[in-house]
Structures are given as structure tokens and as C-alpha cells.
XYZ file of C-alpha atoms in Angstrom:
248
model
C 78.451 -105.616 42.175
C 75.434 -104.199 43.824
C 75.456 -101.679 46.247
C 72.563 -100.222 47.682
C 72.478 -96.972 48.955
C 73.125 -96.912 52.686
C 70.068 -94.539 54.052
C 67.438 -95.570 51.805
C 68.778 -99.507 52.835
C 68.187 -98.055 56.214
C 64.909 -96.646 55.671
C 63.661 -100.044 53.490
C 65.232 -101.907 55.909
C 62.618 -100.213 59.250
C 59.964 -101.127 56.588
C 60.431 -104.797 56.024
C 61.522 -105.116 60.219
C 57.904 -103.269 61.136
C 55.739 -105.214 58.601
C 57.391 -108.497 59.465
C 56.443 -107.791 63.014
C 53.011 -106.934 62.075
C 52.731 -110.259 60.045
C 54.055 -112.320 63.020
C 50.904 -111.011 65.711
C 48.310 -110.680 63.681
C 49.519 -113.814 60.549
C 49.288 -111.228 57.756
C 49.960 -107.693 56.512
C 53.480 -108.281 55.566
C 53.021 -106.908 51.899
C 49.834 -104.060 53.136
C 52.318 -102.662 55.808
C 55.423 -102.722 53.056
C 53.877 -101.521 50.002
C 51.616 -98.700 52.061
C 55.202 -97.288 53.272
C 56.872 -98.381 50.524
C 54.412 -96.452 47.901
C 55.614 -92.963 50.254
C 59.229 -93.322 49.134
C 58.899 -95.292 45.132
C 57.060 -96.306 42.716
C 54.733 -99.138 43.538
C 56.600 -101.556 40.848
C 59.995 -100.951 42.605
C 58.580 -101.565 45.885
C 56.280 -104.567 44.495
C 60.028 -106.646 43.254
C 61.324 -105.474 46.234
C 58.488 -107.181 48.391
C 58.768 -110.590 46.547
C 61.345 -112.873 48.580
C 60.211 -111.663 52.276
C 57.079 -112.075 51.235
C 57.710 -115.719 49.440
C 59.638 -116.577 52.220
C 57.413 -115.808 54.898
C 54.183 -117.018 53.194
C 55.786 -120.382 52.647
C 56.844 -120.772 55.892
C 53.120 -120.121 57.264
C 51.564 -122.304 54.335
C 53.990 -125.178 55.514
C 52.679 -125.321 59.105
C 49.747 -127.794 59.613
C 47.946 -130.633 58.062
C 45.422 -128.853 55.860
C 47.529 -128.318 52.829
C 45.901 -130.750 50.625
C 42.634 -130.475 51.521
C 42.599 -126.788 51.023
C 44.346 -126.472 47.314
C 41.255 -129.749 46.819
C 39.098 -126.706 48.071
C 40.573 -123.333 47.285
C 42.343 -124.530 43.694
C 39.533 -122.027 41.790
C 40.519 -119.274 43.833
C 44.765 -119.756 43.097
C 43.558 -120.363 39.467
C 41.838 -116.796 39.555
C 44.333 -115.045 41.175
C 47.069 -116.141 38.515
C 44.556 -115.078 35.432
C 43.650 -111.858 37.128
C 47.742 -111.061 37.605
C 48.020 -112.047 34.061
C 44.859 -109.898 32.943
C 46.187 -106.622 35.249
C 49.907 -107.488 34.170
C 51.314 -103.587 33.172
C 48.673 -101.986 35.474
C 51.404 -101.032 38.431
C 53.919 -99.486 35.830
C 51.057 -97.205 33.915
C 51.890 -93.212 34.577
C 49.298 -90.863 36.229
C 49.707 -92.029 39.915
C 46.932 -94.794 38.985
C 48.578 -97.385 40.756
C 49.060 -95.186 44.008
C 45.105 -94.451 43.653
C 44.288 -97.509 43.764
C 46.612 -98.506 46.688
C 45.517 -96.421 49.064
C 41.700 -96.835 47.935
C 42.611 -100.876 48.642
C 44.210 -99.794 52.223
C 40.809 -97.726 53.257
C 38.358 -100.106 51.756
C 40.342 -103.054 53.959
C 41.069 -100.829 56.882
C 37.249 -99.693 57.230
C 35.911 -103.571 56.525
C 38.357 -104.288 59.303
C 37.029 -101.345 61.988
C 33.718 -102.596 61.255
C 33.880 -106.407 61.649
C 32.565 -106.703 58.444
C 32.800 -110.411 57.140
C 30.929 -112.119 53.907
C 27.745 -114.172 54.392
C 29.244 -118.192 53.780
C 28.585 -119.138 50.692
C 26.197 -122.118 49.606
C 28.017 -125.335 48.730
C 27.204 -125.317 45.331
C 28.288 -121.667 44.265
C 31.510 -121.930 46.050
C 33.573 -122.861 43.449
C 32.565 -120.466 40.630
C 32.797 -117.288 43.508
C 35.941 -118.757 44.442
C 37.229 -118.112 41.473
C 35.353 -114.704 40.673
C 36.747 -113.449 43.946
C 40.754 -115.398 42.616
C 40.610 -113.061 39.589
C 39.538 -109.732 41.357
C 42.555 -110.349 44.138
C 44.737 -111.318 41.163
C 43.481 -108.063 39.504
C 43.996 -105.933 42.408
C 47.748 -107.667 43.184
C 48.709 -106.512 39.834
C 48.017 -103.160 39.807
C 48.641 -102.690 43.568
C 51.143 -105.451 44.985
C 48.815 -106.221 47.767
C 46.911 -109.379 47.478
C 44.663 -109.269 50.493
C 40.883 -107.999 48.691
C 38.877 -109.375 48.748
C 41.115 -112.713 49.270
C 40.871 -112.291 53.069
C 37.173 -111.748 53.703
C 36.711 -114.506 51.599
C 38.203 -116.840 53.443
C 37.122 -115.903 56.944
C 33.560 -116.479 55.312
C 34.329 -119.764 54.385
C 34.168 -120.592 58.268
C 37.867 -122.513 58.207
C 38.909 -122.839 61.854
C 42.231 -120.997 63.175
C 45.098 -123.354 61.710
C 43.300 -124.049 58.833
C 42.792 -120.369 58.406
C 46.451 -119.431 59.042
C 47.915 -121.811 56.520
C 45.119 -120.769 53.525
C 46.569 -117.515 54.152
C 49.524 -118.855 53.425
C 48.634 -120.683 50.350
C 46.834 -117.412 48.739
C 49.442 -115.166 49.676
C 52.038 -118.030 48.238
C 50.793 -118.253 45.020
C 49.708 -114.572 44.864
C 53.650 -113.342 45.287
C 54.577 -116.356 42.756
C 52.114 -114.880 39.467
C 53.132 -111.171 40.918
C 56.670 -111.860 40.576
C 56.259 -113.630 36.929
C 54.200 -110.524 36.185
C 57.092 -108.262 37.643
C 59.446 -110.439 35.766
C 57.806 -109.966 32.374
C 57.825 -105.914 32.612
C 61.318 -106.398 33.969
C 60.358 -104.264 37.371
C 62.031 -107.497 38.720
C 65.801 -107.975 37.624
C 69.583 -109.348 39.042
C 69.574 -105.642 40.895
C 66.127 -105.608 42.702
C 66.408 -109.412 43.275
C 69.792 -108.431 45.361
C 67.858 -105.871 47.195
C 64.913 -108.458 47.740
C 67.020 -110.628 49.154
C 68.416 -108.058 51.939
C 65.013 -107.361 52.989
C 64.838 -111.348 53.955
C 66.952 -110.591 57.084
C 64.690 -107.995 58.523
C 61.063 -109.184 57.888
C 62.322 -112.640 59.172
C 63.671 -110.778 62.346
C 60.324 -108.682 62.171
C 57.836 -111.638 62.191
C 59.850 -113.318 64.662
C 59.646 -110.288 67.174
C 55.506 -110.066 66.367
C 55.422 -113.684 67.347
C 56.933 -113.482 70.936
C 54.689 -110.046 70.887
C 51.587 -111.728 70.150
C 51.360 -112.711 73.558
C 51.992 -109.812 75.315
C 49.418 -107.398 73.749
C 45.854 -107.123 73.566
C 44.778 -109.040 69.631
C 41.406 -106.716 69.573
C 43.740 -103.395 70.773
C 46.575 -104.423 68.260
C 43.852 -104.378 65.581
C 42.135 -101.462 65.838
C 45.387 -99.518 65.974
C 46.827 -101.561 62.800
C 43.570 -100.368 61.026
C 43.373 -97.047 62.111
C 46.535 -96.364 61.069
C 46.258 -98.300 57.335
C 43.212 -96.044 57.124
C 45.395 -92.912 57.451
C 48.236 -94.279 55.015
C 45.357 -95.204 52.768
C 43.927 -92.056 52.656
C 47.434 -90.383 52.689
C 48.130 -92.333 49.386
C 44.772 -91.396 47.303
C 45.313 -87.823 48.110
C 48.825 -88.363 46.470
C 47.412 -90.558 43.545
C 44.337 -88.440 42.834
């Protein structure tokens, strides 16, 4: 029977709670908040399977809401077909020695934290070039998932450039994050990172990220977005850092 060991459940546990409530004010940053802290206590694989249900569950429930579903996989499809190929391509990446994975972690957490203090966003792209950067931009977030566990470069600018409006937004988030945890944990599967034992562990993590992005809901009312923000980069901007310095 599995037992996990009762401080680092503890510790795990804060993780999942604080990056569930980050999720649930600003709609993502679930698995950049979890595998930033996570990567300070394991390897990235370990803390990659044990990411994989809060994050499934969570993404699901924010690709469910809304009436855009079909007409974004019509859109995006080229993008979720890149991101699987680029998982399978990088498939290995997170378990190769020499700290690479770490590197490249915390080089994904500054690059996205500095885009993010500077407001950066991609020109739109012209109708008829869409599809094939869709899928060129799919492959390098599939890439990057694979060797990192985070799956939101260059996903995430993407999408805000594609001008979707707030719902629609919220629940392509959903969709790329969806089927970026599902070819992660196939991947994670194959090198047997993910197992019976950190499936169990996976599945204790639901209870806090739930509670977590429940809490940032009710928050996201209460605080300033902009404030919120600036703070939540800031600070991934310091973890990044933190993480090449290990990884170098």
C-alpha cells in the first residue's frame, strides 16, 4: 500500500494548494507555479507525474466551460497536433542527467516572466499562415513540455495574439493545457516516471489544487488583476533565475 511520507506530503501538498490558487485568479499557472517549486525539492520527471491529475483535472474543468469548444479544436487542431509530435520528439529530454532539464526550466520561467513584465504579445497572424504557425508554435510547446513539464511557451502568447475574446480565451487555455498534460503523461508513461506509486501521489495532490483554485476564484475579486500580476511575475522571474543558477 502506498504511503507517502508525511512532511514532504506536507510540503507537496502547500505546492499544489498555492498553484491551484494562482490558477483560479489569474486562469493559468497551475503547472509553472508547481513544477518551479517542485524542481527546488525533485527531479523535474518526479514532479512532472506528480503534476498530471491536478493538472488534467483542472484543465478539463476550464476547457468544459463555454460554447467555443468546437469551434476552437476546428481552429486550434494544428496547434494540439504539434504539441503531441513535439512531446513525442522531446520524449526522454526531462530524465537526461546534467541538470539540463532544470536549465531549461528556469530559462522557460524568466523568458515567460519577463514577456509577462513587459506586455509583450505576438503581432496576429495573417489568415492564411495561421495554420502552418499554429502548428510550428504546437511542436515547440510540445518540445518545451517534454523536457520541462510546463506547457505555457510559447502556447500562451500565441493565443492572446490570435485576438480570442475572454471566454473564448479561458477555455483554449483549457484545451492546450488539456491535451498538453494528456501527450506529457503518455510520454511520462513510456519512461515509466509515471507508475501505480506516483499515480497515488497524483491523485492526493487533486484535493489541494482543487481547494487552491477554488480559493483564487473567490480571490479574484478582491485583489487588484494588474497588482496580482506583476507580483506573480516578479516572483517566477526569481524562481526562474534561482533554477538556471542550479541547472547551469
Amino acid at each position: 500500500m502506498f504511503v507517502p511520507d508525511v512532511h514532504e506530503f506536507m510540503l507537496v501538498s502547500f505546492v499544489f494548494l498555492a498553484a491551484g490558487g494562482v490558477k483560479g485568479v489569474l486562469g493559468m499557472g497551475l503547472p509553472t507555479v508547481a513544477m518551479g517549486l517542485l524542481g527546488l525539492m525533485m527531479p523535474v520527471a518526479e514532479g512532472a507525474a506528480l503534476l498530471v491529475l491536478p493538472a488534467l483535472a483542472t484543465n478539463l474543468w476550464q476547457m468544459s466551460r463555454g460554447g467555443h469548444l468546437r469551434a476552437l479544436l476546428k481552429r486550434l487542431w494544428p496547434m494540439m497536433a504539434g504539441v503531441c509530435f513535439g512531446v513525442w520528439l522531446g520524449r526522454g529530454w526531462m530524465a537526461t542527467p546534467g541538470g539540463h532539464a532544470m536549465l531549461w526550466l528556469g530559462l522557460s520561467l524568466v523568458a515567460y516572466a519577463l514577456a509577462g513584465l513587459a506586455g509583450l504579445r505576438l503581432p496576429p497572424p495573417r489568415p492564411q499562415r495561421e495554420a502552418g504557425l499554429s502548428g510550428l508554435i504546437g511542436t515547440l510547446t510540445g518540445l518545451l513540455t517534454a523536457a520541462t513539464g510546463v506547457f505555457v511557451l510559447p502556447a500562451v502568447p500565441w493565443l492572446q495574439a490570435l485576438g480570442l475574446k475572454k471566454d473564448e480565451m479561458a477555455q483554449a487555455l483549457g484545451l492546450s493545457f488539456t491535451v498538453s498534460t494528456l501527450a506529457l503523461a503518455v510520454a511520462l508513461a513510456g519512461s515509466r516516471h509515471l507508475n501505480a506509486d506516483s499515480a497515488a501521489q497524483s491523485l492526493l495532490m487533486l484535493l489541494p489544487a482543487m481547494l487552491g483554485m477554488w480559493l483564487g476564484q473567490n480571490l479574484r475579486d478582491e485583489l487588484s488583476q494588474n497588482g496580482f500580476r506583476a507580483c506573480f511575475m516578479g516572483g517566477l522571474l526569481v524562481l526562474g533565475g534561482w533554477l538556471v543558477w542550479r541547472g547551469w
